[in-house]
PDB file of C-alpha atoms in Angstrom:
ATOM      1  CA  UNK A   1     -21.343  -7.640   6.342  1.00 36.00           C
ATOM      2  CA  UNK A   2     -19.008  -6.206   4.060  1.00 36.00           C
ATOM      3  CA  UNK A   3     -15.769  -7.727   3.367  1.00 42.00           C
ATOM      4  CA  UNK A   4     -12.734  -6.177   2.106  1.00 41.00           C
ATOM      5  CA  UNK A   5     -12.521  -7.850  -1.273  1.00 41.00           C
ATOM      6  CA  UNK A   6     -15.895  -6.184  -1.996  1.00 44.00           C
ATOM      7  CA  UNK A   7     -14.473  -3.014  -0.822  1.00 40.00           C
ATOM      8  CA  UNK A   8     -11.641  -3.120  -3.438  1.00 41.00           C
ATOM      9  CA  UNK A   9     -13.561  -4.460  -6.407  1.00 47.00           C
ATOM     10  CA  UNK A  10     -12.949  -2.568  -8.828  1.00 46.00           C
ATOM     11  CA  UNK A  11      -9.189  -0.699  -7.777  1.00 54.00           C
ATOM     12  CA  UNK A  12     -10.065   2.186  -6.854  1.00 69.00           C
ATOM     13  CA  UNK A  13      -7.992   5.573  -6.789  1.00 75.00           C
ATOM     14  CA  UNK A  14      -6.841   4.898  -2.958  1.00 76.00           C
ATOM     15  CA  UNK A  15      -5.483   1.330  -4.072  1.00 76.00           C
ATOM     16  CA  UNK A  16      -4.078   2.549  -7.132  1.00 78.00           C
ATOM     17  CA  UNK A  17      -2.108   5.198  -5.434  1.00 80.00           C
ATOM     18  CA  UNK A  18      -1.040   2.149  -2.816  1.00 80.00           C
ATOM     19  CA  UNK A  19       0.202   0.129  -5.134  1.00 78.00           C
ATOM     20  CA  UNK A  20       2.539   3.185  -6.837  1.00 78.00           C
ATOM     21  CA  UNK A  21       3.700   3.895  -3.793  1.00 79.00           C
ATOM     22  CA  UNK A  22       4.492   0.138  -2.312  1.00 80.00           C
ATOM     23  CA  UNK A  23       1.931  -0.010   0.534  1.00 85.00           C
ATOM     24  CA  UNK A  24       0.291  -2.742   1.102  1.00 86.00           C
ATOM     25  CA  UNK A  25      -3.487  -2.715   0.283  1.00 83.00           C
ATOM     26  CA  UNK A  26      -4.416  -4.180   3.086  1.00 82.00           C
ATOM     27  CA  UNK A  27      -3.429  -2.017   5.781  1.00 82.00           C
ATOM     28  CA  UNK A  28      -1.872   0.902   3.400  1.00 83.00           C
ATOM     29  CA  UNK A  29       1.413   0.700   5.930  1.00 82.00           C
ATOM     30  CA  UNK A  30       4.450   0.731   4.160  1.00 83.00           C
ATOM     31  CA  UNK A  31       5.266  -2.245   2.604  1.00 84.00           C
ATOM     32  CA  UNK A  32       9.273  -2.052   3.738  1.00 80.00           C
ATOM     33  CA  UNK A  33       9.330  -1.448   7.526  1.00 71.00           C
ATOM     34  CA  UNK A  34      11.051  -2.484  10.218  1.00 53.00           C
ATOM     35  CA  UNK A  35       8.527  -5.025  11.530  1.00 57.00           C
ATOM     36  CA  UNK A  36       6.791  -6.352   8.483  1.00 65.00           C
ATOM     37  CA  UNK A  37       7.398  -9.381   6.208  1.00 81.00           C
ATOM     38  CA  UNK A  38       6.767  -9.151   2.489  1.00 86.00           C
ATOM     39  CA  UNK A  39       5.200 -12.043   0.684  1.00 88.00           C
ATOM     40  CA  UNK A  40       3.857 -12.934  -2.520  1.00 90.00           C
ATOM     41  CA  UNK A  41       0.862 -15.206  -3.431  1.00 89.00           C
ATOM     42  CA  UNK A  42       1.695 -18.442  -5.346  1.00 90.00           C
ATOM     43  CA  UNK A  43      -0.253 -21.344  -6.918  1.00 88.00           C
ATOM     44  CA  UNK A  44       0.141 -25.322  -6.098  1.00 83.00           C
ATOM     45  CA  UNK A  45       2.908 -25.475  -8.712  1.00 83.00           C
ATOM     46  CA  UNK A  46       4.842 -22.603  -6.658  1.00 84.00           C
ATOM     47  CA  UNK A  47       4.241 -20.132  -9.489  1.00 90.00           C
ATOM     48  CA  UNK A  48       3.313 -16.813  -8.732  1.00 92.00           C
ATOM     49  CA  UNK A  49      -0.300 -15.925  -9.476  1.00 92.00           C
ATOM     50  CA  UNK A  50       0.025 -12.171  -9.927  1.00 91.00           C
ATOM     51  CA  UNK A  51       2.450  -9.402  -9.475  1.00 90.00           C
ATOM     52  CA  UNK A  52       1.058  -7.855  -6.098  1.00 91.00           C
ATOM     53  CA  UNK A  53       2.651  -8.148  -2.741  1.00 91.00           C
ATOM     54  CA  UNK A  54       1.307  -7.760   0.438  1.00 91.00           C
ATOM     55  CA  UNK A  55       2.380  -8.007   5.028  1.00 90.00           C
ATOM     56  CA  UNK A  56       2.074 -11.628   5.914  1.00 91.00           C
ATOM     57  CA  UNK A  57       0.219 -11.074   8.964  1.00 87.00           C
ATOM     58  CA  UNK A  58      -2.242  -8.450   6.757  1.00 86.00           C
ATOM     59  CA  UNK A  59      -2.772 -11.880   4.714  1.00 88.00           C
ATOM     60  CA  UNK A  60      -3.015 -14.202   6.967  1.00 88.00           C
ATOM     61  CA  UNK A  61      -5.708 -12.231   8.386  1.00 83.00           C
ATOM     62  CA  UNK A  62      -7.676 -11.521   5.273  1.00 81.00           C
ATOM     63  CA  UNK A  63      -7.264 -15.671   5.062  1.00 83.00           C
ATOM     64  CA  UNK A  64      -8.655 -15.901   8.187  1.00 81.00           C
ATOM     65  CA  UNK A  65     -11.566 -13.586   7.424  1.00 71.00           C
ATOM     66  CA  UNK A  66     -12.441 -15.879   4.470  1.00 68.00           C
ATOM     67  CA  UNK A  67     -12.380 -18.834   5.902  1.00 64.00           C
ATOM     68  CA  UNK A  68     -14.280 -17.763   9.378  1.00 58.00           C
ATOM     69  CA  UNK A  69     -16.662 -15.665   6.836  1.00 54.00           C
ATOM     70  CA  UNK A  70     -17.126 -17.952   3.983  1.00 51.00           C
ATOM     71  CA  UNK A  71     -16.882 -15.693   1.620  1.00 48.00           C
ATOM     72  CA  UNK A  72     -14.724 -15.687  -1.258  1.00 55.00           C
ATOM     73  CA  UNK A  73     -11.821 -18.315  -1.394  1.00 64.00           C
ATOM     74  CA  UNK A  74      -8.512 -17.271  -1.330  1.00 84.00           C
ATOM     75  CA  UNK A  75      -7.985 -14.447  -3.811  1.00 87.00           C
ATOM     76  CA  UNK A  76      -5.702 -11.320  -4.150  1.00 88.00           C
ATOM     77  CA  UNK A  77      -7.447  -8.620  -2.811  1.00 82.00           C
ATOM     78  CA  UNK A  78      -6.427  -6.527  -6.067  1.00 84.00           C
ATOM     79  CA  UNK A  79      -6.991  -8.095  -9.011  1.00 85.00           C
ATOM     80  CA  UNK A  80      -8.891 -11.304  -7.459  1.00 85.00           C
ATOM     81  CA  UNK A  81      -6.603 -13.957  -9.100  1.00 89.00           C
ATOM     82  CA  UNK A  82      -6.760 -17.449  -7.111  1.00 90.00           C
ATOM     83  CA  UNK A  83      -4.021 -18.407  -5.087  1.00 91.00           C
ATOM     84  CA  UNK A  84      -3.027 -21.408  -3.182  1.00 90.00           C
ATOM     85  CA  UNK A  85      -0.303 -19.940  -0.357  1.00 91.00           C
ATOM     86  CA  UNK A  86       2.035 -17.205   0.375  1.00 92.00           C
ATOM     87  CA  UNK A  87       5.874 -16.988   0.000  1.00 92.00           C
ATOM     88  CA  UNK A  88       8.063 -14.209   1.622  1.00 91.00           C
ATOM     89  CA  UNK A  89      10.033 -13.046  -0.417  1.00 91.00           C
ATOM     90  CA  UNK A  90      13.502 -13.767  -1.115  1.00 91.00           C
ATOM     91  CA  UNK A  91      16.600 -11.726   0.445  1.00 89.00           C
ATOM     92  CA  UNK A  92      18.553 -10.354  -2.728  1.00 89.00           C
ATOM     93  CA  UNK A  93      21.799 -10.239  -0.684  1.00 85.00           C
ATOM     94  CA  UNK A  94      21.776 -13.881   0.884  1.00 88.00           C
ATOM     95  CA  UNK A  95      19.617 -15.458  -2.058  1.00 92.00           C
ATOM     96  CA  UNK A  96      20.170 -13.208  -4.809  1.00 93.00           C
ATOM     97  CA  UNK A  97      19.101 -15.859  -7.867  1.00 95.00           C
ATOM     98  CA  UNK A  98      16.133 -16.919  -5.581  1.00 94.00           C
ATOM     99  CA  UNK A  99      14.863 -12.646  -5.380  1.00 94.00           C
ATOM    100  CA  UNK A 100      15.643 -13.095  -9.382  1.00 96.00           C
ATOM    101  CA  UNK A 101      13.642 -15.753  -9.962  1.00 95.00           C
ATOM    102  CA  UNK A 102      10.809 -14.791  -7.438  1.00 94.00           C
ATOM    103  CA  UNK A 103      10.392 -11.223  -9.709  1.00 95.00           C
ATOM    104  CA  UNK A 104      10.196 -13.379 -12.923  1.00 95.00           C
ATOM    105  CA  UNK A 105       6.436 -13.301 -13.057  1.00 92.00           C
ATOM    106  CA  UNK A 106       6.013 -14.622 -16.551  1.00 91.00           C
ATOM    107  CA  UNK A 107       8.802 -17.247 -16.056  1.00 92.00           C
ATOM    108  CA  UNK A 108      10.620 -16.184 -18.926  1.00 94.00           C
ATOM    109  CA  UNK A 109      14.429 -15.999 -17.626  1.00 95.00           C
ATOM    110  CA  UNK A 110      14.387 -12.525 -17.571  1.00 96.00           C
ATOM    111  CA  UNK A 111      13.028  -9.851 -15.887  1.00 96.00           C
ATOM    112  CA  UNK A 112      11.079  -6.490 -16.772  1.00 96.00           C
ATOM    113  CA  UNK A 113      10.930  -2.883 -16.054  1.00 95.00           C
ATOM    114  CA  UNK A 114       7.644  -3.791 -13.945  1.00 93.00           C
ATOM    115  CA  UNK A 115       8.727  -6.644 -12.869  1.00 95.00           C
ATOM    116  CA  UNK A 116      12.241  -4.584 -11.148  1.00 95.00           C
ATOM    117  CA  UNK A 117      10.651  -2.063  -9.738  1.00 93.00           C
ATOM    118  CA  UNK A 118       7.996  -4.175  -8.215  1.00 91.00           C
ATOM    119  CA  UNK A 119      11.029  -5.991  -6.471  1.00 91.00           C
ATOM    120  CA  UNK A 120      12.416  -2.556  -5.467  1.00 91.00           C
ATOM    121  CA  UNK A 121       9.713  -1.001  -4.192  1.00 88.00           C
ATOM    122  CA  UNK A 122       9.053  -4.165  -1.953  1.00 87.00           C
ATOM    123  CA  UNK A 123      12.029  -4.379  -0.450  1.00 86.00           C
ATOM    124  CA  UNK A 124      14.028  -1.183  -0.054  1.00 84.00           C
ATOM    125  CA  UNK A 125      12.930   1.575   2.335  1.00 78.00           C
ATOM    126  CA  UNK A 126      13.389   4.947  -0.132  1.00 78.00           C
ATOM    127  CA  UNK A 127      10.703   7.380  -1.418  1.00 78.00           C
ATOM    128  CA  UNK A 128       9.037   5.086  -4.104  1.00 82.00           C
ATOM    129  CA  UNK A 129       9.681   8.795  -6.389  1.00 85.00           C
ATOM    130  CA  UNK A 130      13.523   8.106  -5.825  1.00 85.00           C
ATOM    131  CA  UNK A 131      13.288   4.179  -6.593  1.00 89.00           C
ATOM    132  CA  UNK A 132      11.927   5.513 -10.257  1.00 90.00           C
ATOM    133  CA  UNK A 133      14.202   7.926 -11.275  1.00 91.00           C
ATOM    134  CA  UNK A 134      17.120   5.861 -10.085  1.00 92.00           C
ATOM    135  CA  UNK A 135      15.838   3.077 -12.389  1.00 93.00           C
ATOM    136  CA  UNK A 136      15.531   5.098 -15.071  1.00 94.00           C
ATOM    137  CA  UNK A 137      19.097   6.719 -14.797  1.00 93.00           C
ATOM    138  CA  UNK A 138      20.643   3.514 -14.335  1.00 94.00           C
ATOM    139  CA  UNK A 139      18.485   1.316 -16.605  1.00 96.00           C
ATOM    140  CA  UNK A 140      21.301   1.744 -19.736  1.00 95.00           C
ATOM    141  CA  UNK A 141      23.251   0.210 -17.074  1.00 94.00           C
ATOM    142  CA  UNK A 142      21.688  -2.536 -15.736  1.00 96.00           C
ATOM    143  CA  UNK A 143      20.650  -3.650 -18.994  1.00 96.00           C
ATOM    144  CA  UNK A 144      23.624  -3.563 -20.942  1.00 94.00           C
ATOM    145  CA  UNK A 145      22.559  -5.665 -24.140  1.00 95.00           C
ATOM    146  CA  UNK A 146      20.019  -2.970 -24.404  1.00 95.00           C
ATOM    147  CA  UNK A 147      17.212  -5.580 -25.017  1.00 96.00           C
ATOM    148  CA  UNK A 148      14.707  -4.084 -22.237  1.00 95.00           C
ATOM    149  CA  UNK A 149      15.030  -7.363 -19.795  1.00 96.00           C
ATOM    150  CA  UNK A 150      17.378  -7.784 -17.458  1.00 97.00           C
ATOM    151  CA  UNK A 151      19.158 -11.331 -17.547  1.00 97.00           C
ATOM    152  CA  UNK A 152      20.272 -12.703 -14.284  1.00 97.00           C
ATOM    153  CA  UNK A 153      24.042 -12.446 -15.424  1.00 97.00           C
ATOM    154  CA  UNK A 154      23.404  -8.452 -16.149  1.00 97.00           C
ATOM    155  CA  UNK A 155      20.971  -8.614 -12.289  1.00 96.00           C
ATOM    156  CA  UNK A 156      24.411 -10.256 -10.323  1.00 95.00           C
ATOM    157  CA  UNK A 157      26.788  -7.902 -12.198  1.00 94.00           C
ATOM    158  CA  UNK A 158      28.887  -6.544  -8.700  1.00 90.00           C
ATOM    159  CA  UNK A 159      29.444  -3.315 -10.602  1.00 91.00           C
ATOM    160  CA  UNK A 160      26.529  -2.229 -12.959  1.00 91.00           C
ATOM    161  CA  UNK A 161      24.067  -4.604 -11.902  1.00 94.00           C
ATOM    162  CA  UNK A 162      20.661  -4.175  -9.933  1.00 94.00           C
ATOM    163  CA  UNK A 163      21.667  -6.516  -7.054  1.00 92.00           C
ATOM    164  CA  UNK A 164      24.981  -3.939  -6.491  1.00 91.00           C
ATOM    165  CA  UNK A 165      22.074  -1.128  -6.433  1.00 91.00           C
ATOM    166  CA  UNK A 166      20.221  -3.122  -3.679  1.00 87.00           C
ATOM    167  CA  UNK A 167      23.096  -3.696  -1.620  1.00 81.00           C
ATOM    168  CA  UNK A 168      24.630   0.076  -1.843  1.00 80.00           C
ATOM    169  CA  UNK A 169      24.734   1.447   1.833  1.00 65.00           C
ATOM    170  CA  UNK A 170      23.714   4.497   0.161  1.00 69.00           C
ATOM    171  CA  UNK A 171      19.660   3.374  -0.295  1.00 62.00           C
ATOM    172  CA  UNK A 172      19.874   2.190   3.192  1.00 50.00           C
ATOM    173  CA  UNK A 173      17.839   5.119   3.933  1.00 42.00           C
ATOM    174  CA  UNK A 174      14.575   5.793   5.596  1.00 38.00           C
ATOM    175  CA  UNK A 175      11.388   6.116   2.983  1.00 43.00           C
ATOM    176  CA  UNK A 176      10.633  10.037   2.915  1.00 46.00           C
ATOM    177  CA  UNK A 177       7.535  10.322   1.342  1.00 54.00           C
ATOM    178  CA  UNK A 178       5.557  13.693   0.809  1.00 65.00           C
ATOM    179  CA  UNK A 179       4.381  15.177   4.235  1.00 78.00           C
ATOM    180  CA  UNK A 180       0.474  14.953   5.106  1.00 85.00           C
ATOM    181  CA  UNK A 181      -0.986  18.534   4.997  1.00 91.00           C
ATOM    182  CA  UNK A 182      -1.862  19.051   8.722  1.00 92.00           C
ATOM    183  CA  UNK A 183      -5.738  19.027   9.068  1.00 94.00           C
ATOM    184  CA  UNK A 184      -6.213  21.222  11.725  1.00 93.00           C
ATOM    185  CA  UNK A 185      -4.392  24.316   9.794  1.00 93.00           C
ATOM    186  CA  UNK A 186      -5.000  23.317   6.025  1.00 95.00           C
ATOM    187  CA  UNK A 187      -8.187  21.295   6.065  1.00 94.00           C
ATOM    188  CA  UNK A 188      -8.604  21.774   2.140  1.00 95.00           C
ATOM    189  CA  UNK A 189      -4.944  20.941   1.444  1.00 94.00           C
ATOM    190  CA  UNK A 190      -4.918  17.486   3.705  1.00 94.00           C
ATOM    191  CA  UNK A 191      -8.470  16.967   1.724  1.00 95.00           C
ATOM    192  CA  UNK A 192      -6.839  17.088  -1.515  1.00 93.00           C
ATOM    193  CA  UNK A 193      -3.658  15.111  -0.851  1.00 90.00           C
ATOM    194  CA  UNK A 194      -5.731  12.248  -0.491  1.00 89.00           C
ATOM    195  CA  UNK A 195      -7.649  12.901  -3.832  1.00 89.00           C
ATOM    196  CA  UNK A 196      -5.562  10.685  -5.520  1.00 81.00           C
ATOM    197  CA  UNK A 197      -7.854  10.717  -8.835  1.00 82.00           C
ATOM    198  CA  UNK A 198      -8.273  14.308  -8.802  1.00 86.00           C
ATOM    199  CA  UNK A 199     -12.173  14.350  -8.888  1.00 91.00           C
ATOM    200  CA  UNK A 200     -12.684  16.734  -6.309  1.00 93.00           C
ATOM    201  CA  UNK A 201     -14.251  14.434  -4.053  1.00 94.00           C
ATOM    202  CA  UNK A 202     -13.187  11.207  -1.445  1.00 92.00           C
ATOM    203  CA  UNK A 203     -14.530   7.978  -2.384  1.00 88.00           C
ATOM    204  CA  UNK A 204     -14.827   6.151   0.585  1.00 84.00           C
ATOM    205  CA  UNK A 205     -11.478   3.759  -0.202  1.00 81.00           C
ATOM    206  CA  UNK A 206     -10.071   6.953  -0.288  1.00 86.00           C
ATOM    207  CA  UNK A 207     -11.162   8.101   2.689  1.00 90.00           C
ATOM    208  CA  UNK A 208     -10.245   4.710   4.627  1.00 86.00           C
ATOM    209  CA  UNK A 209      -6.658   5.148   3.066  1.00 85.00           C
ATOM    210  CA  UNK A 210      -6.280   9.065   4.590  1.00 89.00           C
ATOM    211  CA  UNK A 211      -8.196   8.287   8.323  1.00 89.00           C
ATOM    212  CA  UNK A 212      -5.706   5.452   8.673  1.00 85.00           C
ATOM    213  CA  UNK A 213      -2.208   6.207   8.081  1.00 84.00           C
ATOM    214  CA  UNK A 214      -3.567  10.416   9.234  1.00 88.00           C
ATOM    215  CA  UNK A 215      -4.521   8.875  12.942  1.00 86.00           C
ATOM    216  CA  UNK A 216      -1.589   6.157  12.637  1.00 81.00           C
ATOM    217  CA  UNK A 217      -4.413   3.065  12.842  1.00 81.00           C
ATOM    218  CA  UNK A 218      -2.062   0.578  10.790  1.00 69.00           C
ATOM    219  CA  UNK A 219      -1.831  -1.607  13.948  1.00 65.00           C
ATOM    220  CA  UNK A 220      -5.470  -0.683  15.348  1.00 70.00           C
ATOM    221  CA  UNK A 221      -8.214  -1.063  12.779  1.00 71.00           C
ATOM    222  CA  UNK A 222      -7.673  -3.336   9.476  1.00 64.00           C
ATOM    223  CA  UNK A 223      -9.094  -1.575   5.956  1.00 64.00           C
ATOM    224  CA  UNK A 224     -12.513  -4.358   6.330  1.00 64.00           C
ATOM    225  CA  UNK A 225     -13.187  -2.781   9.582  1.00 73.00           C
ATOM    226  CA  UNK A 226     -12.628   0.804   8.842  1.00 79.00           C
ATOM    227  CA  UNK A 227     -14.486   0.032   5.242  1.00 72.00           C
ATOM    228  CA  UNK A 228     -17.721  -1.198   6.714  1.00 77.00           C
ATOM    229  CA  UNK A 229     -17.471   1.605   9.375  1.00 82.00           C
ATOM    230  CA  UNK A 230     -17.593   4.310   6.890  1.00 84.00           C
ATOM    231  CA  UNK A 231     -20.145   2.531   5.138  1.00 82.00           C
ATOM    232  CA  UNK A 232     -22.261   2.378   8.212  1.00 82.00           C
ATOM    233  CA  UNK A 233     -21.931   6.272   8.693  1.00 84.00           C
ATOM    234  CA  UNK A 234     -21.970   7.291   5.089  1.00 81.00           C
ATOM    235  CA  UNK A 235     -24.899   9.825   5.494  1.00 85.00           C
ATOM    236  CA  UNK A 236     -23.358  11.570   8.402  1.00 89.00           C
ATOM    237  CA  UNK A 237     -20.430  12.879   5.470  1.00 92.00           C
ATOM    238  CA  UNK A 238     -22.295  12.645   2.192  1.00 92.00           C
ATOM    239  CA  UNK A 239     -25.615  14.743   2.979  1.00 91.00           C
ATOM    240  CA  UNK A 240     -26.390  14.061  -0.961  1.00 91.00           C
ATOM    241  CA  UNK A 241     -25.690  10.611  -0.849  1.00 90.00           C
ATOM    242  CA  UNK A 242     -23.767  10.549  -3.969  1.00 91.00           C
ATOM    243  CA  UNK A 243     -21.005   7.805  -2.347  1.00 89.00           C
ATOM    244  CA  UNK A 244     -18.459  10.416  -2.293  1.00 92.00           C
ATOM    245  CA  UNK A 245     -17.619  13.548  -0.051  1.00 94.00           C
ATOM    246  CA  UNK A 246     -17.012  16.643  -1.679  1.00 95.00           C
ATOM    247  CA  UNK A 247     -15.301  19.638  -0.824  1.00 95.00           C
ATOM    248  CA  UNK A 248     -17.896  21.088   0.436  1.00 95.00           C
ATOM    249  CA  UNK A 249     -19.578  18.408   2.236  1.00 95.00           C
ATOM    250  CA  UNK A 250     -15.810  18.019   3.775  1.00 94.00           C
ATOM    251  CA  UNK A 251     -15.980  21.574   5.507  1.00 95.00           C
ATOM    252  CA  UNK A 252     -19.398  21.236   6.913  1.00 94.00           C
ATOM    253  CA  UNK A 253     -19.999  21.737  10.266  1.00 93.00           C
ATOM    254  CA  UNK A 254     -19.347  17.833  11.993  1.00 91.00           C
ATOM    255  CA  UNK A 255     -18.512  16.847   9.021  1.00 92.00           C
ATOM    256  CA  UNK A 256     -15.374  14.722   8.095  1.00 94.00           C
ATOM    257  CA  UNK A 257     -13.137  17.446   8.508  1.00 94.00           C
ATOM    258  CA  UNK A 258     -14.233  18.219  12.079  1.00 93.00           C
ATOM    259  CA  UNK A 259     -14.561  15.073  13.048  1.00 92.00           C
ATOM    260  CA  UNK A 260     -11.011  13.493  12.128  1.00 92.00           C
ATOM    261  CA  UNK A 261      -9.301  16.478  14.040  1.00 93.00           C
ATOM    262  CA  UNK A 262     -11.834  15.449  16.852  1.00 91.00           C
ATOM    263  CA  UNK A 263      -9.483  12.228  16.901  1.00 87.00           C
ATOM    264  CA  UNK A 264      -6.077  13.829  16.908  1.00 87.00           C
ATOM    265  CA  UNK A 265      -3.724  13.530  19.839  1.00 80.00           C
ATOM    266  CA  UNK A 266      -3.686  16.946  21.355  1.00 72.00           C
ATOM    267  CA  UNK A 267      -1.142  19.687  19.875  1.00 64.00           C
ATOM    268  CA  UNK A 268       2.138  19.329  21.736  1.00 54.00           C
ATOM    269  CA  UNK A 269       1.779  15.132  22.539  1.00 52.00           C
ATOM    270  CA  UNK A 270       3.305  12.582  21.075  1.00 46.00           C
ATOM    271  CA  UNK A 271       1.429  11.849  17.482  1.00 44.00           C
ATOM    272  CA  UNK A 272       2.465   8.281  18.164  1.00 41.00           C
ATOM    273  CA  UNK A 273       0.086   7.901  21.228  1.00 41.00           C
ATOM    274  CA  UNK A 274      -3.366   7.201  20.632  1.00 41.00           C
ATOM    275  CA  UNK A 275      -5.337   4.941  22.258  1.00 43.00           C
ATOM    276  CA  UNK A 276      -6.739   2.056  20.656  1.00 42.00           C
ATOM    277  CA  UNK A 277     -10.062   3.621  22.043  1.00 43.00           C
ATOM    278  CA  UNK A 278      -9.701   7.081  20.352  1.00 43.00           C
ATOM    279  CA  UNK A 279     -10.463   4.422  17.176  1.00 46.00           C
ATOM    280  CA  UNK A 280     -13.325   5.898  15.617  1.00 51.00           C
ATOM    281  CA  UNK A 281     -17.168   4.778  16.952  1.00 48.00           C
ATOM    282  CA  UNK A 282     -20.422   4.708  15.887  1.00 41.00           C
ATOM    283  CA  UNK A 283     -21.921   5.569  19.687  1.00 43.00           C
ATOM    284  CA  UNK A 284     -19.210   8.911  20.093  1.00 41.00           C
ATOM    285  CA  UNK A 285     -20.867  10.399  17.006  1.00 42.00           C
TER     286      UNK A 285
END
């Protein structure tokens, strides 16, 4: 059986594109929703092992999975460093120097561009474009000894500081991301908003990435399920059995195109409604 670390291994365009835009790799939901909590892995000594973050229940899960599996120990499902437990993360406006020190990968007292917009992304719910260009219009700002790290005195400043960016009613907005090309009109546009690498084919991470948050799964099917599904039906979609689905192959009569339309609620109902039975199956194709 496949597992979802194998899946991942190496990142592939789909998890890359996750990780730029704050989802969690697990699930690709939105890291910063309503319902969710955000959590880092640590080691023994309460350090964190790497700079991904991730749902708790989508980890708890994959912990699960190991342990009932036996397959790999507990790693991060991106870059495979070890970890020991998880730790939500911090609230910047009840426990400001604990968010600070959380972000401070490298334990160095300070924190990076990476390491701020890592923390930003996490935790606020904007378009992960707007998070970017805010940091680097206010940057001058929030560093003001112009060193490129941000000290935890410069981070608290009420006025110029990050933490009076995070707690602006202003980015109290909902996350707008780019709209998903409808299928059923623009077939070869939805196809290539999901080419994230821009190789004129799906990969199947890819693939998993655009079925699930297209059809809404998040809360239906985890990415090891809907992984080892498309593995199972690989030659249905890639007649040339190249591991990828190209354009062309896309369009085909029952091909992946068809088929993922074949799943959509009906014009005119509620996109939010779909059974937990319209969940893609081996037997309906």
């Amino acid at each position: 059986e496949m597992n979802f670390l194998d899946a991942v291994k190496p990142p592939s365009a789909a998890i890359t594109a996750a990780m730029a835009r704050q989802e969690c790799c697990i699930c690709f939901d939105d890291l910063c929703n309503d319902s969710s909590v955000v959590v880092g892995l640590q080691a023994v000594k309460n350090e964190r092992v790497c700079r991904h973050f991730f749902h708790k229940s989508c980890i708890e899960s994959l912990i699960a999975h190991s342990n009932t599996r036996r397959v790999e120990g507990r790693v991060c499902p991106i870059c495979r460093a070890s970890f020991h437990h998880f730790v939500e993360v911090p609230n910047p406006v009840t426990n400001p120097v604990g968010f600070y020190n959380f972000l401070d990968l490298n334990n160095d007292k300070t924190l990076s561009r990476t390491e701020v917009l890592d923390g930003l992304k996490a935790i606020l719910p904007l378009a992960y474009q707007r998070i970017e260009e805010d940091a680097q219009t206010l940057w001058s700002h929030w560093d003001a000894d112009g060193n490129e790290s941000i000290s935890i005195e410069e981070f608290c400043n009420p006025i110029n500081g990050v933490l009076a960016y995070l707690i602006n009613p202003d980015n109290a907005l909902l996350r707008v991301d780019s709209p998903i090309p409808n299928i059923r009109d623009d077939p070869k546009g939805w196809f290539h908003h999901w080419d994230e690498d821009n190789s004129d084919s799906l990969d199947n991470s890819e693939i998993a990435r655009a079925i699930i948050k297209t059809l809404r799964l998040q809360q239906t099917i985890s990415m090891t399920e809907m992984m080892s599904f498309l593995e199972n039906i690989a030659t249905l979609f890639d007649p040339n059995g190249d591991g990828t689905v190209s354009l062309e192959e896309f369009l085909l009569e029952d091909g992946l195109a068809e088929t993922v339309v074949a799943y959509l609620p009906e014009e005119g109902n509620d996109d939010n409604d779909i059974d937990d039975d319209s969940t893609p199956d081996e037997e309906k194709l």
